[in-house]
Amino acid sequence: MTLIKSISGIRGTIGGAPDEGLNPLAIVKFVSAYSTFIKGKADGRSNCVVVGRDARVSGPMVKQVVVGTLTGMGIDVVDIDLATTPTTELAVINEQALGGIIITASHNPKQWNALKLLNEHGEFLNDAEGRKVIELAEKEKFIYAPVEKLGKVITDLRYKERHITSVLNLELVDVEAIRAAKFRVAIDCVNSVGGIVIPDLLYALGVKELFKLHCNPHGNFSHNPEPIPENLTEISSLMKQAKADVGFVVDPDVDRLAIVCENGDMFGEEYTLVSVADYVLSHTPGNTVSNLSSSRALRDVTLKYGGQYNATAVGEVNVVAKMKETNAVIGGEGNGGVIYPKSHYGRDALVGIALFLTHLAKKKLKTSELRASYPQYFISKQKIELTPSIDVDAILSKVKERFAQYDITDIDGVKIDFADRWVHLRKSNTEPIIRIYSEAHTMREAEDLGAEMIGIIKELSS
């Protein structure tokens, strides 16, 4: 069984001994620490924390423990139950809450669950804040409330509709243009909360016809829930059978968006942000931000409109911080995560869908034609399972030495920029692996570069 503590929260497999996995004891300790931390930042705000969850099987159990612990700490709970990550983020803002807890393991398989921790702005805790919560948990420095000061629970199931309304009201979302295009749309919501919100969003946007895969939110994911090509064969086939114009796939908590072309080809999750940024920048020129593992295509599109592009360490909190610093008009991560400040500072697949459909409607192109209009890069995403004998820091240091003649960025692992390609090696915050992302002008070149780095890592760790 596995338990991973990071600045963004706690993530683990369900079950096992008391010192293993994401069990009730671990949940109580970590939520107690978060409660202690967030109460110290109250600053006159309402004494509540918003709790939302994805549809995975362990969600109800985890939620009961989370809610019980929060009320035991004297904090009121706004329980929005089944809700996407971006919906929960918006609810924190709307409730003027102390913070929020999202019960989701994102793209991890169903045996995993996690607690994602939000601050009072509906954004993930930063590095210092996350480390403080971990420290409080390890030292068990928290005090529970006496009986007369226990928190109460308020259930509010209206946030799905509020989120959809907020998307429809965005200035750059053109419902009439989408309706006039009479789009036929296919979706795969991997048996989680996307299944209860994405269809409603698309109908509200005026799509002509909808073809649904795996929209029953029972949490027994029909396939590996990470929205990457090898897991999306069903919707690829459906696109051609249904003669759909575009397909959308979300992960279990709906902050990542993958797009499928009318011919069944993958649009490429890297190009979700690129295409949305192209549309946004065409109307509101400005700066953009993504992380070090994201495609150079966003940089190219940004420069086309006269803006400045910046890259950050991997992690939504890092992207958001740089977006605020540079007053970016659009940003996100290359895993299909779109962050649009006009809505909120969080990855949001609902916003991504609405902006993309508007862009597609106004361009009057096929989805594959729109994809072909962007700079052509290919990213290979590989990984190495970590073992106790692998010293990641030492290996990365040796890699830096070996490639010292090239442009190296080491704010998050090691990224080596060659003239026509790049490779990024970093330890994952969510899984016991080293991620090796590489990009080049052909997939073969990208895969070969990644394979070369895997060989070097194995050589250095032997």
Short mmCIF file of C-alpha atoms in Angstrom, two decimals, residues 85-86 89-90 93 118-119 121-124 289 316-332 338-348 351:
data_model
loop_
_atom_site.label_atom_id
_atom_site.label_comp_id
_atom_site.label_asym_id
_atom_site.label_seq_id
_atom_site.Cartn_x
_atom_site.Cartn_y
_atom_site.Cartn_z
CA THR A 85 -12.21 20.16 -8.88
CA PRO A 86 -12.86 23.53 -10.60
CA GLU A 89 -12.53 25.92 -6.31
CA LEU A 90 -15.30 28.28 -7.42
CA ILE A 93 -14.57 31.77 -3.64
CA LEU A 118 -7.22 24.73 -1.21
CA ASN A 119 -6.59 28.14 0.34
CA HIS A 121 -8.84 31.90 -2.87
CA GLY A 122 -9.84 28.45 -4.09
CA GLU A 123 -6.24 27.78 -5.15
CA PHE A 124 -3.82 25.06 -4.13
CA VAL A 289 2.49 30.61 -18.80
CA GLU A 316 -0.68 24.21 -10.92
CA VAL A 317 0.30 26.39 -7.96
CA ASN A 318 3.56 27.33 -9.69
CA VAL A 319 1.81 28.18 -12.96
CA VAL A 320 -0.77 30.31 -11.14
CA ALA A 321 1.90 32.23 -9.24
CA LYS A 322 3.75 33.07 -12.47
CA MET A 323 0.50 33.99 -14.22
CA LYS A 324 -0.27 36.52 -11.51
CA GLU A 325 3.29 37.83 -11.54
CA THR A 326 3.26 38.36 -15.34
CA ASN A 327 -0.42 39.30 -15.64
CA ALA A 328 -0.94 36.41 -18.06
CA VAL A 329 -4.25 36.25 -19.91
CA ILE A 330 -4.16 32.46 -20.30
CA GLY A 331 -2.04 29.63 -18.98
CA GLY A 332 -2.06 26.06 -17.81
CA VAL A 338 -6.52 25.30 -19.08
CA ILE A 339 -6.34 28.17 -16.58
CA TYR A 340 -8.33 31.23 -17.62
CA PRO A 341 -8.16 34.07 -15.05
CA LYS A 342 -11.39 35.66 -16.32
CA SER A 343 -13.07 32.63 -14.75
CA HIS A 344 -10.73 31.64 -11.91
CA TYR A 345 -7.15 30.59 -11.26
CA GLY A 346 -7.60 26.85 -11.63
CA ARG A 347 -7.45 24.22 -14.38
CA ASP A 348 -10.99 23.89 -15.69
CA VAL A 351 -13.96 26.52 -19.48
#
